[in-house]
Amino acid sequence: MSLKDKIAVITGAAQGIGYGIAAKFAQEGAKIALIDLKDTAKIKDKILEMGGDALSFTADVVDESAIQSSISEIVNKWGKIDVLVNNAGIYPLEHLKDISVTRFKRVMDTNINGVFICTQQCAKIFIEKNIQGKIINISSATGIDAEKYHSHYAASKAAVIGFSKAAALELGDYGIRVNVIAPGAIETEGIMEPDFFPDSQDVPEDFQDIQIRKNSFLGIMGTPEDIADMALYLASDKAKYITGAVISIDGGRVLL
């Protein structure tokens, strides 16, 4: 499933799933454009040490002008884009009664508006250059089957699925494929960081129980590599007959 000479744009690439996908694609020969609010210079250096090629951008996916500028620089440098992975997102846990309108809007802005902006900008490049591009949007098992403390997150990730299906219908006219990966519980830095939980709020008492239930069939959490393997498949020509699909990688949670 070689991606030799392919150009891949990956958002939320500074850690976790985004970094896992970036590393996997680089191993398969792709040139990687890393976009994240956090500094991705270290990730770029790791890819260069692997013998790959990478560009690093510090940008918010909801900042249309910043994304336009980044996409333009990528195309000016490498001449094209072949793959977009919309992975950037935020993942707060809060009881519905405690969520502020500001926080709800921020979750929706990052998790779905950012997907729209990046998809639109890359789709324009695909169409302009007659490239049968691949777009891979990272949703969540929570976007399919909601859980407690995630009403804003669930809404945003369900929106990613609906948007992706509509985009697959429209962009299919140009040979562009759009697919969704819906991860379950994945062991990443985002879950382990102290600021994972809202300010001045304690971890919900039943949070650990939620994590166990989400993995009750296999008894393990997934890894970024599990998601990266599927992303690689969807980015490759092996998946040329797949578009508009929502693929669950969740240890069987979808069966609950």
PDB file of C-alpha atoms in Angstrom:
ATOM      1  CA  MET A   1       0.000   0.000   0.000  1.00  0.00           C
ATOM      2  CA  SER A   2       2.813   2.353  -0.926  1.00  0.00           C
ATOM      3  CA  LEU A   3       2.196   6.104  -0.853  1.00  0.00           C
ATOM      4  CA  LYS A   4       5.422   6.877  -2.681  1.00  0.00           C
ATOM      5  CA  ASP A   5       5.402  10.399  -4.161  1.00  0.00           C
ATOM      6  CA  LYS A   6       2.022  11.170  -2.576  1.00  0.00           C
ATOM      7  CA  ILE A   7       1.435  14.403  -0.647  1.00  0.00           C
ATOM      8  CA  ALA A   8      -0.598  14.042   2.547  1.00  0.00           C
ATOM      9  CA  VAL A   9      -2.006  16.823   4.719  1.00  0.00           C
ATOM     10  CA  ILE A  10      -2.720  15.747   8.290  1.00  0.00           C
ATOM     11  CA  THR A  11      -4.379  17.989  10.876  1.00  0.00           C
ATOM     12  CA  GLY A  12      -3.983  17.489  14.597  1.00  0.00           C
ATOM     13  CA  ALA A  13      -0.622  15.922  13.801  1.00  0.00           C
ATOM     14  CA  ALA A  14       1.341  16.913  16.902  1.00  0.00           C
ATOM     15  CA  GLN A  15       0.431  13.831  18.903  1.00  0.00           C
ATOM     16  CA  GLY A  16      -1.791  10.789  19.268  1.00  0.00           C
ATOM     17  CA  ILE A  17      -3.741   9.562  16.267  1.00  0.00           C
ATOM     18  CA  GLY A  18      -2.500  12.380  14.043  1.00  0.00           C
ATOM     19  CA  TYR A  19       1.131  11.606  14.740  1.00  0.00           C
ATOM     20  CA  GLY A  20       0.492   7.882  14.301  1.00  0.00           C
ATOM     21  CA  ILE A  21      -0.989   8.472  10.860  1.00  0.00           C
ATOM     22  CA  ALA A  22       1.793  10.879   9.882  1.00  0.00           C
ATOM     23  CA  ALA A  23       4.482   8.366  10.849  1.00  0.00           C
ATOM     24  CA  LYS A  24       2.735   5.515   9.033  1.00  0.00           C
ATOM     25  CA  PHE A  25       2.273   7.543   5.839  1.00  0.00           C
ATOM     26  CA  ALA A  26       5.885   8.700   5.940  1.00  0.00           C
ATOM     27  CA  GLN A  27       7.060   5.100   6.287  1.00  0.00           C
ATOM     28  CA  GLU A  28       5.099   4.331   3.125  1.00  0.00           C
ATOM     29  CA  GLY A  29       6.821   7.093   1.173  1.00  0.00           C
ATOM     30  CA  ALA A  30       4.415  10.032   1.447  1.00  0.00           C
ATOM     31  CA  LYS A  31       5.530  13.609   1.961  1.00  0.00           C
ATOM     32  CA  ILE A  32       3.713  14.942   5.003  1.00  0.00           C
ATOM     33  CA  ALA A  33       2.278  18.385   5.748  1.00  0.00           C
ATOM     34  CA  LEU A  34       1.689  18.616   9.499  1.00  0.00           C
ATOM     35  CA  ILE A  35      -0.941  21.067  10.762  1.00  0.00           C
ATOM     36  CA  ASP A  36      -1.676  21.626  14.445  1.00  0.00           C
ATOM     37  CA  LEU A  37      -2.211  24.367  17.013  1.00  0.00           C
ATOM     38  CA  LYS A  38       0.670  22.779  18.892  1.00  0.00           C
ATOM     39  CA  ASP A  39       4.217  22.923  17.580  1.00  0.00           C
ATOM     40  CA  THR A  40       4.853  20.069  15.131  1.00  0.00           C
ATOM     41  CA  ALA A  41       8.566  20.799  14.628  1.00  0.00           C
ATOM     42  CA  LYS A  42       9.588  17.703  16.608  1.00  0.00           C
ATOM     43  CA  ILE A  43       7.292  15.521  14.519  1.00  0.00           C
ATOM     44  CA  LYS A  44       8.768  17.014  11.368  1.00  0.00           C
ATOM     45  CA  ASP A  45      12.260  16.203  12.667  1.00  0.00           C
ATOM     46  CA  LYS A  46      11.255  12.605  13.374  1.00  0.00           C
ATOM     47  CA  ILE A  47       9.961  12.209   9.826  1.00  0.00           C
ATOM     48  CA  LEU A  48      13.149  13.700   8.409  1.00  0.00           C
ATOM     49  CA  GLU A  49      15.192  11.289  10.552  1.00  0.00           C
ATOM     50  CA  MET A  50      13.182   8.438   8.994  1.00  0.00           C
ATOM     51  CA  GLY A  51      14.369   9.636   5.594  1.00  0.00           C
ATOM     52  CA  GLY A  52      11.045  11.232   4.738  1.00  0.00           C
ATOM     53  CA  ASP A  53      10.057  14.786   3.872  1.00  0.00           C
ATOM     54  CA  ALA A  54       7.742  17.054   5.830  1.00  0.00           C
ATOM     55  CA  LEU A  55       6.450  20.588   6.268  1.00  0.00           C
ATOM     56  CA  SER A  56       5.277  21.937   9.607  1.00  0.00           C
ATOM     57  CA  PHE A  57       2.476  24.478  10.168  1.00  0.00           C
ATOM     58  CA  THR A  58       1.155  25.940  13.399  1.00  0.00           C
ATOM     59  CA  ALA A  59      -2.434  26.831  12.587  1.00  0.00           C
ATOM     60  CA  ASP A  60      -5.964  26.538  13.927  1.00  0.00           C
ATOM     61  CA  VAL A  61      -8.169  24.536  11.566  1.00  0.00           C
ATOM     62  CA  VAL A  62     -10.998  27.017  12.106  1.00  0.00           C
ATOM     63  CA  ASP A  63      -8.836  29.897  10.851  1.00  0.00           C
ATOM     64  CA  GLU A  64      -9.755  29.906   7.173  1.00  0.00           C
ATOM     65  CA  SER A  65      -7.015  32.319   6.138  1.00  0.00           C
ATOM     66  CA  ALA A  66      -4.351  30.313   7.975  1.00  0.00           C
ATOM     67  CA  ILE A  67      -5.506  27.090   6.309  1.00  0.00           C
ATOM     68  CA  GLN A  68      -5.609  28.760   2.891  1.00  0.00           C
ATOM     69  CA  SER A  69      -2.068  30.033   3.432  1.00  0.00           C
ATOM     70  CA  SER A  70      -0.843  26.615   4.559  1.00  0.00           C
ATOM     71  CA  ILE A  71      -2.449  24.830   1.599  1.00  0.00           C
ATOM     72  CA  SER A  72      -0.945  27.365  -0.814  1.00  0.00           C
ATOM     73  CA  GLU A  73       2.523  26.844   0.667  1.00  0.00           C
ATOM     74  CA  ILE A  74       2.157  23.071   0.399  1.00  0.00           C
ATOM     75  CA  VAL A  75       1.146  23.272  -3.258  1.00  0.00           C
ATOM     76  CA  ASN A  76       3.896  25.789  -4.031  1.00  0.00           C
ATOM     77  CA  LYS A  77       6.456  23.469  -2.431  1.00  0.00           C
ATOM     78  CA  TRP A  78       5.290  20.097  -3.732  1.00  0.00           C
ATOM     79  CA  GLY A  79       2.973  20.950  -6.622  1.00  0.00           C
ATOM     80  CA  LYS A  80      -0.103  19.070  -5.434  1.00  0.00           C
ATOM     81  CA  ILE A  81      -1.998  17.363  -2.614  1.00  0.00           C
ATOM     82  CA  ASP A  82      -3.189  13.752  -2.796  1.00  0.00           C
ATOM     83  CA  VAL A  83      -4.567  12.961   0.655  1.00  0.00           C
ATOM     84  CA  LEU A  84      -6.227  14.947   3.437  1.00  0.00           C
ATOM     85  CA  VAL A  85      -6.696  13.514   6.924  1.00  0.00           C
ATOM     86  CA  ASN A  86      -8.973  15.662   9.089  1.00  0.00           C
ATOM     87  CA  ASN A  87      -7.955  14.550  12.544  1.00  0.00           C
ATOM     88  CA  ALA A  88      -7.801  17.762  14.593  1.00  0.00           C
ATOM     89  CA  GLY A  89     -10.356  17.846  17.381  1.00  0.00           C
ATOM     90  CA  ILE A  90     -10.994  18.552  21.048  1.00  0.00           C
ATOM     91  CA  TYR A  91     -12.457  16.106  23.521  1.00  0.00           C
ATOM     92  CA  PRO A  92     -13.778  17.624  26.762  1.00  0.00           C
ATOM     93  CA  LEU A  93     -15.934  15.758  29.259  1.00  0.00           C
ATOM     94  CA  GLU A  94     -18.688  17.724  30.983  1.00  0.00           C
ATOM     95  CA  HIS A  95     -22.137  17.106  32.301  1.00  0.00           C
ATOM     96  CA  LEU A  96     -24.771  18.653  30.038  1.00  0.00           C
ATOM     97  CA  LYS A  97     -25.938  20.995  32.804  1.00  0.00           C
ATOM     98  CA  ASP A  98     -22.438  22.474  33.143  1.00  0.00           C
ATOM     99  CA  ILE A  99     -21.542  23.117  29.490  1.00  0.00           C
ATOM    100  CA  SER A 100     -21.305  26.783  28.591  1.00  0.00           C
ATOM    101  CA  VAL A 101     -22.512  28.027  25.231  1.00  0.00           C
ATOM    102  CA  THR A 102     -18.977  29.244  24.575  1.00  0.00           C
ATOM    103  CA  ARG A 103     -17.492  25.790  25.117  1.00  0.00           C
ATOM    104  CA  PHE A 104     -20.218  24.089  23.070  1.00  0.00           C
ATOM    105  CA  LYS A 105     -19.517  26.446  20.176  1.00  0.00           C
ATOM    106  CA  ARG A 106     -15.765  25.875  20.474  1.00  0.00           C
ATOM    107  CA  VAL A 107     -16.164  22.095  20.294  1.00  0.00           C
ATOM    108  CA  MET A 108     -18.429  22.365  17.264  1.00  0.00           C
ATOM    109  CA  ASP A 109     -16.144  24.920  15.636  1.00  0.00           C
ATOM    110  CA  THR A 110     -13.025  22.779  15.923  1.00  0.00           C
ATOM    111  CA  ASN A 111     -14.533  19.356  15.349  1.00  0.00           C
ATOM    112  CA  ILE A 112     -16.822  20.072  12.387  1.00  0.00           C
ATOM    113  CA  ASN A 113     -16.168  23.576  11.035  1.00  0.00           C
ATOM    114  CA  GLY A 114     -12.461  22.761  10.855  1.00  0.00           C
ATOM    115  CA  VAL A 115     -13.267  19.627   8.873  1.00  0.00           C
ATOM    116  CA  PHE A 116     -15.364  21.688   6.465  1.00  0.00           C
ATOM    117  CA  ILE A 117     -12.691  24.360   5.945  1.00  0.00           C
ATOM    118  CA  CYS A 118      -9.852  21.899   5.319  1.00  0.00           C
ATOM    119  CA  THR A 119     -12.014  19.672   3.114  1.00  0.00           C
ATOM    120  CA  GLN A 120     -13.171  22.598   1.002  1.00  0.00           C
ATOM    121  CA  GLN A 121      -9.662  23.988   0.524  1.00  0.00           C
ATOM    122  CA  CYS A 122      -8.154  20.630  -0.452  1.00  0.00           C
ATOM    123  CA  ALA A 123     -11.127  19.708  -2.667  1.00  0.00           C
ATOM    124  CA  LYS A 124     -10.518  22.883  -4.668  1.00  0.00           C
ATOM    125  CA  ILE A 125      -6.924  21.759  -5.263  1.00  0.00           C
ATOM    126  CA  PHE A 126      -8.019  18.239  -6.224  1.00  0.00           C
ATOM    127  CA  ILE A 127     -10.530  19.572  -8.743  1.00  0.00           C
ATOM    128  CA  GLU A 128      -8.242  22.282 -10.127  1.00  0.00           C
ATOM    129  CA  LYS A 129      -5.410  19.811 -10.709  1.00  0.00           C
ATOM    130  CA  ASN A 130      -7.628  16.896 -11.737  1.00  0.00           C
ATOM    131  CA  ILE A 131      -6.440  14.732  -8.848  1.00  0.00           C
ATOM    132  CA  GLN A 132      -8.567  11.858  -7.597  1.00  0.00           C
ATOM    133  CA  GLY A 133      -7.864  12.796  -4.013  1.00  0.00           C
ATOM    134  CA  LYS A 134      -8.635  10.927  -0.826  1.00  0.00           C
ATOM    135  CA  ILE A 135     -10.199  12.567   2.208  1.00  0.00           C
ATOM    136  CA  ILE A 136     -10.241  10.696   5.509  1.00  0.00           C
ATOM    137  CA  ASN A 137     -12.237  12.259   8.329  1.00  0.00           C
ATOM    138  CA  ILE A 138     -11.729  11.103  11.892  1.00  0.00           C
ATOM    139  CA  SER A 139     -15.065  10.939  13.700  1.00  0.00           C
ATOM    140  CA  SER A 140     -15.635   8.814  16.799  1.00  0.00           C
ATOM    141  CA  ALA A 141     -17.643   5.893  18.108  1.00  0.00           C
ATOM    142  CA  THR A 142     -19.307   8.585  20.207  1.00  0.00           C
ATOM    143  CA  GLY A 143     -20.644  10.122  17.002  1.00  0.00           C
ATOM    144  CA  ILE A 144     -22.488   6.862  16.317  1.00  0.00           C
ATOM    145  CA  ASP A 145     -23.496   5.801  19.821  1.00  0.00           C
ATOM    146  CA  ALA A 146     -23.380   8.670  22.321  1.00  0.00           C
ATOM    147  CA  GLU A 147     -22.189   8.406  25.903  1.00  0.00           C
ATOM    148  CA  LYS A 148     -22.410  10.429  29.105  1.00  0.00           C
ATOM    149  CA  TYR A 149     -20.515  13.716  29.495  1.00  0.00           C
ATOM    150  CA  HIS A 150     -20.098  14.083  25.734  1.00  0.00           C
ATOM    151  CA  SER A 151     -23.172  15.865  24.376  1.00  0.00           C
ATOM    152  CA  HIS A 152     -21.103  18.550  22.609  1.00  0.00           C
ATOM    153  CA  TYR A 153     -18.487  16.058  21.403  1.00  0.00           C
ATOM    154  CA  ALA A 154     -21.123  13.555  20.248  1.00  0.00           C
ATOM    155  CA  ALA A 155     -22.956  16.269  18.304  1.00  0.00           C
ATOM    156  CA  SER A 156     -19.761  17.377  16.556  1.00  0.00           C
ATOM    157  CA  LYS A 157     -18.633  13.879  15.638  1.00  0.00           C
ATOM    158  CA  ALA A 158     -22.071  12.874  14.366  1.00  0.00           C
ATOM    159  CA  ALA A 159     -21.911  15.988  12.199  1.00  0.00           C
ATOM    160  CA  VAL A 160     -18.581  14.803  10.763  1.00  0.00           C
ATOM    161  CA  ILE A 161     -20.279  11.622   9.584  1.00  0.00           C
ATOM    162  CA  GLY A 162     -23.196  13.441   7.956  1.00  0.00           C
ATOM    163  CA  PHE A 163     -20.915  15.979   6.303  1.00  0.00           C
ATOM    164  CA  SER A 164     -18.597  13.267   4.993  1.00  0.00           C
ATOM    165  CA  LYS A 165     -21.408  11.293   3.371  1.00  0.00           C
ATOM    166  CA  ALA A 166     -22.708  14.402   1.616  1.00  0.00           C
ATOM    167  CA  ALA A 167     -19.170  15.343   0.548  1.00  0.00           C
ATOM    168  CA  ALA A 168     -18.638  11.834  -0.838  1.00  0.00           C
ATOM    169  CA  LEU A 169     -21.737  12.240  -3.011  1.00  0.00           C
ATOM    170  CA  GLU A 170     -20.679  15.616  -4.389  1.00  0.00           C
ATOM    171  CA  LEU A 171     -16.964  15.000  -4.796  1.00  0.00           C
ATOM    172  CA  GLY A 172     -17.459  11.557  -6.279  1.00  0.00           C
ATOM    173  CA  ASP A 173     -18.217  13.350  -9.554  1.00  0.00           C
ATOM    174  CA  TYR A 174     -14.500  14.174  -9.657  1.00  0.00           C
ATOM    175  CA  GLY A 175     -13.245  10.771  -8.553  1.00  0.00           C
ATOM    176  CA  ILE A 176     -12.518  12.073  -5.055  1.00  0.00           C
ATOM    177  CA  ARG A 177     -13.140   9.588  -2.251  1.00  0.00           C
ATOM    178  CA  VAL A 178     -14.343  10.649   1.209  1.00  0.00           C
ATOM    179  CA  ASN A 179     -14.425   8.172   4.075  1.00  0.00           C
ATOM    180  CA  VAL A 180     -14.755   8.223   7.847  1.00  0.00           C
ATOM    181  CA  ILE A 181     -12.914   6.364  10.577  1.00  0.00           C
ATOM    182  CA  ALA A 182     -14.795   6.175  13.886  1.00  0.00           C
ATOM    183  CA  PRO A 183     -12.343   5.211  16.651  1.00  0.00           C
ATOM    184  CA  GLY A 184     -13.382   3.888  20.014  1.00  0.00           C
ATOM    185  CA  ALA A 185     -11.218   4.440  23.097  1.00  0.00           C
ATOM    186  CA  ILE A 186      -7.662   5.067  21.886  1.00  0.00           C
ATOM    187  CA  GLU A 187      -4.764   5.451  24.281  1.00  0.00           C
ATOM    188  CA  THR A 188      -3.356   8.861  23.379  1.00  0.00           C
ATOM    189  CA  GLU A 189      -1.746  11.844  25.084  1.00  0.00           C
ATOM    190  CA  GLY A 190      -5.035  13.717  24.776  1.00  0.00           C
ATOM    191  CA  ILE A 191      -6.715  11.356  27.217  1.00  0.00           C
ATOM    192  CA  MET A 192      -3.778  11.361  29.618  1.00  0.00           C
ATOM    193  CA  GLU A 193      -3.128  15.129  29.790  1.00  0.00           C
ATOM    194  CA  PRO A 194      -4.065  16.905  33.066  1.00  0.00           C
ATOM    195  CA  ASP A 195      -6.150  19.474  31.179  1.00  0.00           C
ATOM    196  CA  PHE A 196      -8.216  16.758  29.527  1.00  0.00           C
ATOM    197  CA  PHE A 197     -10.966  17.573  32.040  1.00  0.00           C
ATOM    198  CA  PRO A 198     -12.598  21.017  32.325  1.00  0.00           C
ATOM    199  CA  ASP A 199     -11.088  23.538  34.723  1.00  0.00           C
ATOM    200  CA  SER A 200     -12.052  23.148  38.377  1.00  0.00           C
ATOM    201  CA  GLN A 201     -14.055  19.981  37.741  1.00  0.00           C
ATOM    202  CA  ASP A 202     -13.233  16.514  39.001  1.00  0.00           C
ATOM    203  CA  VAL A 203     -13.039  13.400  36.871  1.00  0.00           C
ATOM    204  CA  PRO A 204     -16.583  11.946  36.755  1.00  0.00           C
ATOM    205  CA  GLU A 205     -16.826   9.073  39.219  1.00  0.00           C
ATOM    206  CA  ASP A 206     -18.010   6.595  36.603  1.00  0.00           C
ATOM    207  CA  PHE A 207     -15.502   7.647  33.905  1.00  0.00           C
ATOM    208  CA  GLN A 208     -13.379   4.526  34.409  1.00  0.00           C
ATOM    209  CA  ASP A 209     -16.500   2.376  34.112  1.00  0.00           C
ATOM    210  CA  ILE A 210     -17.285   4.088  30.801  1.00  0.00           C
ATOM    211  CA  GLN A 211     -13.795   3.273  29.523  1.00  0.00           C
ATOM    212  CA  ILE A 212     -14.149  -0.383  30.512  1.00  0.00           C
ATOM    213  CA  ARG A 213     -17.576  -0.693  28.871  1.00  0.00           C
ATOM    214  CA  LYS A 214     -16.254   0.786  25.661  1.00  0.00           C
ATOM    215  CA  ASN A 215     -13.732  -2.038  25.463  1.00  0.00           C
ATOM    216  CA  SER A 216     -15.661  -4.866  27.045  1.00  0.00           C
ATOM    217  CA  PHE A 217     -15.363  -7.225  24.073  1.00  0.00           C
ATOM    218  CA  LEU A 218     -11.562  -7.241  23.849  1.00  0.00           C
ATOM    219  CA  GLY A 219     -10.601  -5.780  27.201  1.00  0.00           C
ATOM    220  CA  ILE A 220      -8.015  -3.428  25.722  1.00  0.00           C
ATOM    221  CA  MET A 221      -7.755   0.123  24.479  1.00  0.00           C
ATOM    222  CA  GLY A 222      -6.830   0.809  20.883  1.00  0.00           C
ATOM    223  CA  THR A 223      -3.633   2.515  19.768  1.00  0.00           C
ATOM    224  CA  PRO A 224      -2.914   5.251  17.238  1.00  0.00           C
ATOM    225  CA  GLU A 225      -1.312   2.579  15.053  1.00  0.00           C
ATOM    226  CA  ASP A 226      -4.654   0.773  14.813  1.00  0.00           C
ATOM    227  CA  ILE A 227      -6.187   3.900  13.299  1.00  0.00           C
ATOM    228  CA  ALA A 228      -3.130   4.608  11.142  1.00  0.00           C
ATOM    229  CA  ASP A 229      -3.309   1.180   9.509  1.00  0.00           C
ATOM    230  CA  MET A 230      -6.877   1.829   8.355  1.00  0.00           C
ATOM    231  CA  ALA A 231      -6.039   5.359   7.246  1.00  0.00           C
ATOM    232  CA  LEU A 232      -3.206   3.961   5.142  1.00  0.00           C
ATOM    233  CA  TYR A 233      -5.572   1.514   3.480  1.00  0.00           C
ATOM    234  CA  LEU A 234      -8.129   4.230   2.711  1.00  0.00           C
ATOM    235  CA  ALA A 235      -5.399   6.505   1.335  1.00  0.00           C
ATOM    236  CA  SER A 236      -4.085   3.785  -0.965  1.00  0.00           C
ATOM    237  CA  ASP A 237      -5.332   2.502  -4.299  1.00  0.00           C
ATOM    238  CA  LYS A 238      -6.420  -0.685  -2.510  1.00  0.00           C
ATOM    239  CA  ALA A 239      -9.519   1.241  -1.397  1.00  0.00           C
ATOM    240  CA  LYS A 240     -10.389   2.618  -4.846  1.00  0.00           C
ATOM    241  CA  TYR A 241     -13.983   1.301  -4.608  1.00  0.00           C
ATOM    242  CA  ILE A 242     -14.707   2.684  -1.136  1.00  0.00           C
ATOM    243  CA  THR A 243     -16.316   6.069  -0.543  1.00  0.00           C
ATOM    244  CA  GLY A 244     -18.905   7.382   1.887  1.00  0.00           C
ATOM    245  CA  ALA A 245     -18.035   4.590   4.316  1.00  0.00           C
ATOM    246  CA  VAL A 246     -17.944   4.867   8.105  1.00  0.00           C
ATOM    247  CA  ILE A 247     -15.478   2.349   9.493  1.00  0.00           C
ATOM    248  CA  SER A 248     -15.611   1.617  13.221  1.00  0.00           C
ATOM    249  CA  ILE A 249     -12.344   0.724  14.962  1.00  0.00           C
ATOM    250  CA  ASP A 250     -13.579   0.326  18.497  1.00  0.00           C
ATOM    251  CA  GLY A 251     -12.910  -3.163  19.861  1.00  0.00           C
ATOM    252  CA  GLY A 252     -16.508  -4.147  19.230  1.00  0.00           C
ATOM    253  CA  ARG A 253     -18.229  -1.209  20.924  1.00  0.00           C
ATOM    254  CA  VAL A 254     -20.426  -0.832  17.835  1.00  0.00           C
ATOM    255  CA  LEU A 255     -22.036  -4.144  18.837  1.00  0.00           C
ATOM    256  CA  LEU A 256     -23.339  -2.789  22.138  1.00  0.00           C
TER     257      LEU A 256
END
